mmCIF file of C-alpha atoms in Angstrom:
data_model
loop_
_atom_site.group_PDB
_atom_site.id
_atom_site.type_symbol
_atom_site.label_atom_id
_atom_site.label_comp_id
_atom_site.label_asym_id
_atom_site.label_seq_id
_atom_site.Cartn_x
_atom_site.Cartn_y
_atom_site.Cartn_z
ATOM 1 C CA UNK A 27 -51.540 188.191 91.287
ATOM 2 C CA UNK A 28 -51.590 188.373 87.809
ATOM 3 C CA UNK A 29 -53.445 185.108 86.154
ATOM 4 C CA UNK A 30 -49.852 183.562 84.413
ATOM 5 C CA UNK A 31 -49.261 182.770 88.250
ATOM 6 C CA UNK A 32 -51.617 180.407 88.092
ATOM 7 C CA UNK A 33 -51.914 179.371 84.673
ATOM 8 C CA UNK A 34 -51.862 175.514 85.183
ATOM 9 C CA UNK A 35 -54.876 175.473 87.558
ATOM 10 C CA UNK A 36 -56.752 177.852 85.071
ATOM 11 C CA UNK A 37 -55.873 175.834 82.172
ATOM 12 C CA UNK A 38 -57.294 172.890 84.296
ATOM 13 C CA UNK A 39 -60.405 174.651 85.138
ATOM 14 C CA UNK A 40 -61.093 175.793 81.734
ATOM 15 C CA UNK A 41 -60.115 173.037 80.014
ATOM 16 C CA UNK A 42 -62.557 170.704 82.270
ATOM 17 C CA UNK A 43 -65.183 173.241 82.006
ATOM 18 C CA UNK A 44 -65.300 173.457 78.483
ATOM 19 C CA UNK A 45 -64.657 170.354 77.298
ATOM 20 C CA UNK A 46 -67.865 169.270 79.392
ATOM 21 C CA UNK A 47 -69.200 171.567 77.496
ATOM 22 C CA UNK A 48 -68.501 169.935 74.056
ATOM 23 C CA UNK A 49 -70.198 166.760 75.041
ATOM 24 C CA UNK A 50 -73.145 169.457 75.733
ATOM 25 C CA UNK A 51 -76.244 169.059 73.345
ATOM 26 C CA UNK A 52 -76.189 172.869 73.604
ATOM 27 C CA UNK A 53 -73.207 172.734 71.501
ATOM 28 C CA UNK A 54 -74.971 170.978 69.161
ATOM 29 C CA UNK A 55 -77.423 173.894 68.844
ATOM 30 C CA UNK A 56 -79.955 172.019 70.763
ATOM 31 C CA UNK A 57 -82.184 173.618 73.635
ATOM 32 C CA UNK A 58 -81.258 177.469 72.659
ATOM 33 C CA UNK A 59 -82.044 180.091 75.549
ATOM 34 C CA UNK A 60 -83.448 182.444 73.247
ATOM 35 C CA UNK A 61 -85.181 180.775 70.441
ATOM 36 C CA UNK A 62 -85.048 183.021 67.478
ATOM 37 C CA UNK A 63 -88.466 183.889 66.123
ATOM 38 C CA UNK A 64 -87.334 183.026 62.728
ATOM 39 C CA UNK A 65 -86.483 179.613 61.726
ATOM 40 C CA UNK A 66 -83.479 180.580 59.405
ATOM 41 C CA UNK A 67 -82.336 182.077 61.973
ATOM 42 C CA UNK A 68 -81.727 178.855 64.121
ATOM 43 C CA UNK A 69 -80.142 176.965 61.179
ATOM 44 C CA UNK A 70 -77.694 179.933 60.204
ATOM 45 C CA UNK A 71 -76.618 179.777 64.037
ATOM 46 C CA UNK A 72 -75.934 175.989 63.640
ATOM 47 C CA UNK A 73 -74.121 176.347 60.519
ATOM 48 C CA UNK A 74 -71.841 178.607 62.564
ATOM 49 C CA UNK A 75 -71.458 175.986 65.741
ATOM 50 C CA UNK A 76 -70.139 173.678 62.230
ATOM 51 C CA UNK A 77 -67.694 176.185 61.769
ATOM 52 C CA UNK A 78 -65.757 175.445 64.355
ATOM 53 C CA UNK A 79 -65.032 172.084 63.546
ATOM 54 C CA UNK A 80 -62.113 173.389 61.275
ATOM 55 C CA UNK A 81 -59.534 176.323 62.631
ATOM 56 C CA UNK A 82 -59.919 177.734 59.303
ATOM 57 C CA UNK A 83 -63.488 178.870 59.330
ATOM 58 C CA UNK A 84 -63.691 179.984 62.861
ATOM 59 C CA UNK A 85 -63.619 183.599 61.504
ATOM 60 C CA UNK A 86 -66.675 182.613 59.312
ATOM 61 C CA UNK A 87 -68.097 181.414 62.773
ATOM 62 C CA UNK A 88 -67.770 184.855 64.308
ATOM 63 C CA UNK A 89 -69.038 186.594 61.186
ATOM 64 C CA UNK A 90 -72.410 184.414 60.985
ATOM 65 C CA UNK A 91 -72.695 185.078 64.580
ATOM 66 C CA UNK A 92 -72.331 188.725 64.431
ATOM 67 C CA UNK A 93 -74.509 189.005 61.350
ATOM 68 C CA UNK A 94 -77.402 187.099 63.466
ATOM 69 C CA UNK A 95 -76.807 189.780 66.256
ATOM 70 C CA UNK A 96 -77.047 192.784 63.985
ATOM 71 C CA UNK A 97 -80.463 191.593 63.043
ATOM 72 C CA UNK A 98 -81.736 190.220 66.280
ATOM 73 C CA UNK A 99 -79.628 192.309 69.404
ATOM 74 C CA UNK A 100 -82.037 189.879 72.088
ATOM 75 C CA UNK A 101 -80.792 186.516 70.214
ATOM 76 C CA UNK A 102 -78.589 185.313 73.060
ATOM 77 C CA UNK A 103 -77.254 182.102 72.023
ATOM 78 C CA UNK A 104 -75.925 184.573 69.113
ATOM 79 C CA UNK A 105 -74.199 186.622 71.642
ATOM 80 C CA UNK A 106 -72.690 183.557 73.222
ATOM 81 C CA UNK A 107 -71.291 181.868 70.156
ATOM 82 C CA UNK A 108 -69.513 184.931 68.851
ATOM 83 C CA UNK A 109 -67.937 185.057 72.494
ATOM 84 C CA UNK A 110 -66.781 181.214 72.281
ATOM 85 C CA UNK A 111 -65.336 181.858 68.240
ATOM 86 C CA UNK A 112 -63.079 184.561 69.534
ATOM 87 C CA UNK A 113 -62.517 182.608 72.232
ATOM 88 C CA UNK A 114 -61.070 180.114 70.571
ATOM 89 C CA UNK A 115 -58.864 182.457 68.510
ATOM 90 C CA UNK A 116 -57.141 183.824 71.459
ATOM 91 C CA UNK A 117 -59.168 187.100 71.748
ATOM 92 C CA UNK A 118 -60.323 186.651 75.260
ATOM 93 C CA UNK A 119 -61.008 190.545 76.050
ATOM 94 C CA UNK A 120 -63.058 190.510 73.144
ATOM 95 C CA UNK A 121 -64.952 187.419 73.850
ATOM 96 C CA UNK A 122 -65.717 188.429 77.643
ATOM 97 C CA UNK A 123 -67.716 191.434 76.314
ATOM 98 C CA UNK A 124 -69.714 188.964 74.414
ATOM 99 C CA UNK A 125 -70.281 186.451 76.760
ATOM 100 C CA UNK A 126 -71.400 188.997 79.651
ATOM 101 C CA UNK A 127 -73.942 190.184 76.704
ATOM 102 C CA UNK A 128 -75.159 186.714 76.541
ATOM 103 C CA UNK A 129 -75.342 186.137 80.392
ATOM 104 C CA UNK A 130 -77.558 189.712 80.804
ATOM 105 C CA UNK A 131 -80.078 188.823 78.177
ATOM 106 C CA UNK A 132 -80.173 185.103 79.609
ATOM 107 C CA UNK A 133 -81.007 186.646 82.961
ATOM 108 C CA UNK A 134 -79.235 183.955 84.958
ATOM 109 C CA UNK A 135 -81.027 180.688 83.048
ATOM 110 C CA UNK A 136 -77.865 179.159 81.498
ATOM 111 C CA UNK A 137 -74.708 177.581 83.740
ATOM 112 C CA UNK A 138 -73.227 177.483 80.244
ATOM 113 C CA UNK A 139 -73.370 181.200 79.641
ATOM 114 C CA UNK A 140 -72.288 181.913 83.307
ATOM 115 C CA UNK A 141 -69.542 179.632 83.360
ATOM 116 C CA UNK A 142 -67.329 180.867 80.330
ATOM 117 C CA UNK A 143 -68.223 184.652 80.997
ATOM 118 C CA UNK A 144 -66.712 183.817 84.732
ATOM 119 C CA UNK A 145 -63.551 181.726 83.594
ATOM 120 C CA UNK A 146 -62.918 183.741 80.471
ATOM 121 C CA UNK A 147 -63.017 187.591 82.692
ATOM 122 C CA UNK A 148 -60.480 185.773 84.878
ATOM 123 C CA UNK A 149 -58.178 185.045 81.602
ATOM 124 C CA UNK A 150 -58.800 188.455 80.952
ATOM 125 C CA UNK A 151 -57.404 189.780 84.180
ATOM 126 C CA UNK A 152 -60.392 191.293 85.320
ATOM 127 C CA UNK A 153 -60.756 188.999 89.067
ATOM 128 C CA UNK A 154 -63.258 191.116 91.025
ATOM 129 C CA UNK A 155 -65.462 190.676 88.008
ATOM 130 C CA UNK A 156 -64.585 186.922 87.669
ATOM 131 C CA UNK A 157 -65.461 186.588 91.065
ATOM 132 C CA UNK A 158 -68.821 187.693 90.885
ATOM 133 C CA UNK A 159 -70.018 185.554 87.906
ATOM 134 C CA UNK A 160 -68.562 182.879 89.995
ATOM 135 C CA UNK A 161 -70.839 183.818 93.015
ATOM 136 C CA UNK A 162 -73.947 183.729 90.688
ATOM 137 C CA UNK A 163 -72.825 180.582 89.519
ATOM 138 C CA UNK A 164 -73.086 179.317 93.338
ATOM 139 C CA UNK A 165 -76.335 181.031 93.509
ATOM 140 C CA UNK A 166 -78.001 179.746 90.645
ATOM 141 C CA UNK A 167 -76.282 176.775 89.801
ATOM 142 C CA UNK A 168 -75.061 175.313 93.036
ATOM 143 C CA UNK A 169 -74.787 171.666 91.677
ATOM 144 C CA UNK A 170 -71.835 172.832 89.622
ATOM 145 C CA UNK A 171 -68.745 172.498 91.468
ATOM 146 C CA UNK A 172 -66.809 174.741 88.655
ATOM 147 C CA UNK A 173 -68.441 178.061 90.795
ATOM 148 C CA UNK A 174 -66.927 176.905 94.184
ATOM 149 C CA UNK A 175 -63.354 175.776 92.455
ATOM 150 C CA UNK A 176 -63.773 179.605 90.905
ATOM 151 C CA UNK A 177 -63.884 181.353 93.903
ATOM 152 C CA UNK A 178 -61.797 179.339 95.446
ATOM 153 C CA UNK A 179 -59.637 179.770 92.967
ATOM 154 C CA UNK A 180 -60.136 184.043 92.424
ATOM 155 C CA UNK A 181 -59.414 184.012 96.209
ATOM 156 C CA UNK A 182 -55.520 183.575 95.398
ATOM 157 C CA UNK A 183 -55.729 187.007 94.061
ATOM 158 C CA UNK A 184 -58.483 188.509 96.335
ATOM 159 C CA UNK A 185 -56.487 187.387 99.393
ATOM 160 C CA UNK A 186 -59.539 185.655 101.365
ATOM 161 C CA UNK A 187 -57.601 182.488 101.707
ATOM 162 C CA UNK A 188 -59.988 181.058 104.211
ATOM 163 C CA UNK A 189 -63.205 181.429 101.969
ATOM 164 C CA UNK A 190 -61.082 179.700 99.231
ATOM 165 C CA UNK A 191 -60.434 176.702 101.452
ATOM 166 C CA UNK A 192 -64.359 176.718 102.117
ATOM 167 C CA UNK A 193 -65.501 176.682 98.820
ATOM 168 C CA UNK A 194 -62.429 174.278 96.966
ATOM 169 C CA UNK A 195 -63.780 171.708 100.375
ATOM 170 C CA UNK A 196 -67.072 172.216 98.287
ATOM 171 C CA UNK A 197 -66.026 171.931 94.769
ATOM 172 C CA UNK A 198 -64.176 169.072 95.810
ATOM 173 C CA UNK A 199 -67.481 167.108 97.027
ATOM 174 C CA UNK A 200 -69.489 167.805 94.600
ATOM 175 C CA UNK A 201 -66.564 166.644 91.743
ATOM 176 C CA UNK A 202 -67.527 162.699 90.823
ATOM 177 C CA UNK A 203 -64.199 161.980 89.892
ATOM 178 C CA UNK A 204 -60.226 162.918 91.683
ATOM 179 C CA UNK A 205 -59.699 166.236 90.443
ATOM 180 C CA UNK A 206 -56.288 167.073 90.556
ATOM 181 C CA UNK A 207 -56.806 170.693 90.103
ATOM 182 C CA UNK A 208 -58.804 171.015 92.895
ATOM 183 C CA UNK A 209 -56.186 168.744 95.166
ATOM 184 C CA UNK A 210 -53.473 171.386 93.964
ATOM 185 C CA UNK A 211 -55.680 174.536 94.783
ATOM 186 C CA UNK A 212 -56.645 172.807 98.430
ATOM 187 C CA UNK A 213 -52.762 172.027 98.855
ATOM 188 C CA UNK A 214 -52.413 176.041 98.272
ATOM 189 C CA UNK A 215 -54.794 176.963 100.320
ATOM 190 C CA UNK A 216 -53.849 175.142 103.395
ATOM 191 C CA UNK A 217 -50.440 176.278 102.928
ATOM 192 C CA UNK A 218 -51.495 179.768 103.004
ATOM 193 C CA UNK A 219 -54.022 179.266 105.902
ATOM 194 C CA UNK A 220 -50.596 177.392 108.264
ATOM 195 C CA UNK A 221 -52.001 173.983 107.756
ATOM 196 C CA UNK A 222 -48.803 172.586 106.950
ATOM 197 C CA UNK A 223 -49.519 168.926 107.917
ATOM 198 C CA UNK A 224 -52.836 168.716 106.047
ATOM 199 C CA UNK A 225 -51.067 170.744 102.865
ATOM 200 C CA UNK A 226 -48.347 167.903 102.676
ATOM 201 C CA UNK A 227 -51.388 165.599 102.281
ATOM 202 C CA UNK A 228 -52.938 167.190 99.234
ATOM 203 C CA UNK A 229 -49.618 167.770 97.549
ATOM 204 C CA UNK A 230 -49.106 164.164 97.381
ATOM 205 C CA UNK A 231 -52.398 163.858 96.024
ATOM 206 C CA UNK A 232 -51.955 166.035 93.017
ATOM 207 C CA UNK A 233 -48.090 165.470 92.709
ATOM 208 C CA UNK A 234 -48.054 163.822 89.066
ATOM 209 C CA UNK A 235 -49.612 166.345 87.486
ATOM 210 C CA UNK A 236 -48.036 169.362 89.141
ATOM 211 C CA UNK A 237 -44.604 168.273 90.438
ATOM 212 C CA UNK A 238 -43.172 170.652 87.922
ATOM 213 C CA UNK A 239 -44.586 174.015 88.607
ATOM 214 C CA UNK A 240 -42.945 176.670 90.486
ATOM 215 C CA UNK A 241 -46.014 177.109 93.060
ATOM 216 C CA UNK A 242 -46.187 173.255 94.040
ATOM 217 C CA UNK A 243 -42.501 173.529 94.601
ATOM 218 C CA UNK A 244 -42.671 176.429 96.954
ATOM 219 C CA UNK A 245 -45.921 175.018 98.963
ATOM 220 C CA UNK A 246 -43.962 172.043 99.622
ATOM 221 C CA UNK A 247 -40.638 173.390 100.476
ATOM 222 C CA UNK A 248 -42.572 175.566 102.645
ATOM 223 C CA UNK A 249 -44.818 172.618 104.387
ATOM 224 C CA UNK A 250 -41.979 170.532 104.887
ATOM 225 C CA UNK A 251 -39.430 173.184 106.458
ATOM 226 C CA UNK A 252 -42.542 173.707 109.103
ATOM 227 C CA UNK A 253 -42.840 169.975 109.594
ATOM 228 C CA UNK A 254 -39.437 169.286 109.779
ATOM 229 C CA UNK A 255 -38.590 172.235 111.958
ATOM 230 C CA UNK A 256 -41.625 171.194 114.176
ATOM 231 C CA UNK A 257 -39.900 167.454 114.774
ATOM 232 C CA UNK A 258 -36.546 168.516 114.734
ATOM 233 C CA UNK A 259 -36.156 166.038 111.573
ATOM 234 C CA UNK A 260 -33.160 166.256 109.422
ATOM 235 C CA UNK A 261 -34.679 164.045 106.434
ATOM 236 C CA UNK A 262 -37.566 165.862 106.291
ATOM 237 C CA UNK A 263 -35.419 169.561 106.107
ATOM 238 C CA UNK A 264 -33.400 167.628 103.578
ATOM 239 C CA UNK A 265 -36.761 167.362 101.349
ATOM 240 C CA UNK A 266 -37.443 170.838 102.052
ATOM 241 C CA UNK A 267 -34.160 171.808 100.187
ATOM 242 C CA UNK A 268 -34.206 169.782 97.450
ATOM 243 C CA UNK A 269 -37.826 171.126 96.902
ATOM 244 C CA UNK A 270 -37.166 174.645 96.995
ATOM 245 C CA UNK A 271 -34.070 173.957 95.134
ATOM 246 C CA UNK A 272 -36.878 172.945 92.361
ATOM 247 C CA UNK A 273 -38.248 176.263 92.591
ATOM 248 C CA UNK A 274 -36.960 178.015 89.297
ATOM 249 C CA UNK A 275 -38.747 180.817 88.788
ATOM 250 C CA UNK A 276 -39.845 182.828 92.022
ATOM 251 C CA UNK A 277 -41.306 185.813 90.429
ATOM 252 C CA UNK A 278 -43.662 183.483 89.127
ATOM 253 C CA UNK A 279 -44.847 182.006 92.597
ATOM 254 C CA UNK A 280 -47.971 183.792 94.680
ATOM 255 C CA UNK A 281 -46.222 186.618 96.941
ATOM 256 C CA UNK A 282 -47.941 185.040 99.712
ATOM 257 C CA UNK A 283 -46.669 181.581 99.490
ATOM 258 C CA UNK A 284 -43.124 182.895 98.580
ATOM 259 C CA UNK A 285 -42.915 184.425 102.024
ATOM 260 C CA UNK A 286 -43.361 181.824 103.991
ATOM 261 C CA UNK A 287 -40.217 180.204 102.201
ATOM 262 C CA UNK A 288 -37.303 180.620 104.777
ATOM 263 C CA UNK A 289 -34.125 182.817 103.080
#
């Protein structure tokens, strides 16, 4: 699976993740991992979190961060900065080799640092590696509900459908809100594990955010053809047509999932 499948759930889990972030006094350039030893040092690295207040200057934001790098290579917050700035200006590849610098001089003490190297190697492309960034995230953050929803989420790609289930039932208890994200991934999952009944459920629950996108569309023709075909129930095959029907572009819908879809 190539991420673009999925980009609505990974726009959703990045966009939730990060924005959290914001509200972070870490993004403040409060409570640094790695305290620089000079002081100038610290206040050149907050003029460069000001930066990104304006698009324009987000290239000044990589530069200061850089610069601070080139004179202190252990200065992780540094590291992780520059990653977010090219983040932020599309260059995710770029910014993924930055963040994992910041994670490995952190050694596992920031959920910040883990998060955004795990979630930006995944919009890279690179899953295996996304995968196990989200593992340490379970490991060493296990509060954060962002590590289960990316494995769970990484396991549309890996193919271990059942651990997904496990850890999005996780995620999904540990969220203190209704995250329809998570809905929509469960709703996947169950479809791909033959819980057809219980994926019905959780499609209605994320339905007016996703009722648009080509993988919804699918799961739900796909639940309610077994249903239907289960009950012998001409309404509910009736639905299952007029959601496939929906479906508009199928080379953009998990292999998996697009199988299960009668001819």
């Amino acid at each position: 699976m190539k991420p673009i499948l999925l980009s609505a759930l990974l726009l959703l889990l990045a966009l939730n993740g990060f924005a959290q972030q914001m509200q972070n006094d870490y993004f403040l350039g409060k409570n640094l991992i790695c305290p620089p030893a000079d002081a100038k040092d610290e206040e050149m690295l907050k003029l460069g979190i000001d930066c990104f207040q304006f698009e324009k200057y987000h290239p000044t934001a990589t530069k200061i961060f850089t610069d601070l790098i080139k004179k202190d290579s252990t200065f992780c917050d540094a590291w992780f900065f520059a990653g977010y700035s090219l983040r932020i200006q599309g260059m995710v590849k770029e910014a993924s080799v930055f963040y994992y610098m910041a994670d490995s001089l952190s050694n596992n003490k920031s959920e910040v640092f883990k998060q955004n190297l795990a979630t930006t190697l995944f919009m890279a492309g690179a899953t295996k590696v996304a995968r196990k960034k989200f593992t340490e995230m379970v490991q060493y953050f296990p509060q954060n509900p962002e590590g289960y929803y990316g494995i769970a989420l990484t396991s549309l790609d890996i193919k271990d459908f059942e651990n997904g289930l496990d850890c999005i039932n996780k995620a999904i208890g540990k969220y203190t809100y209704n995250n329809q994200g998570a809905f929509y991934m469960k709703a996947l999952l169950l479809t791909l594990t033959g819980q057809y009944s219980d994926g019905l459920h959780f499609l209605e629950k994320c339905k007016s955010q996703f009722k648009k996108d080509d993988n919804y569309n699918t799961a739900m023709a796909v639940c309610l053809y077994r249903t239907g075909g289960e009950k012998n129930d001409e309404k509910i095959l009736k639905a299952a047509d007029k959601a496939k029907a929906k479906v508009k572009q199928k080379d953009k819908v998990l292999p998996e999932l697009l199988a299960l879809l009668p001819n």
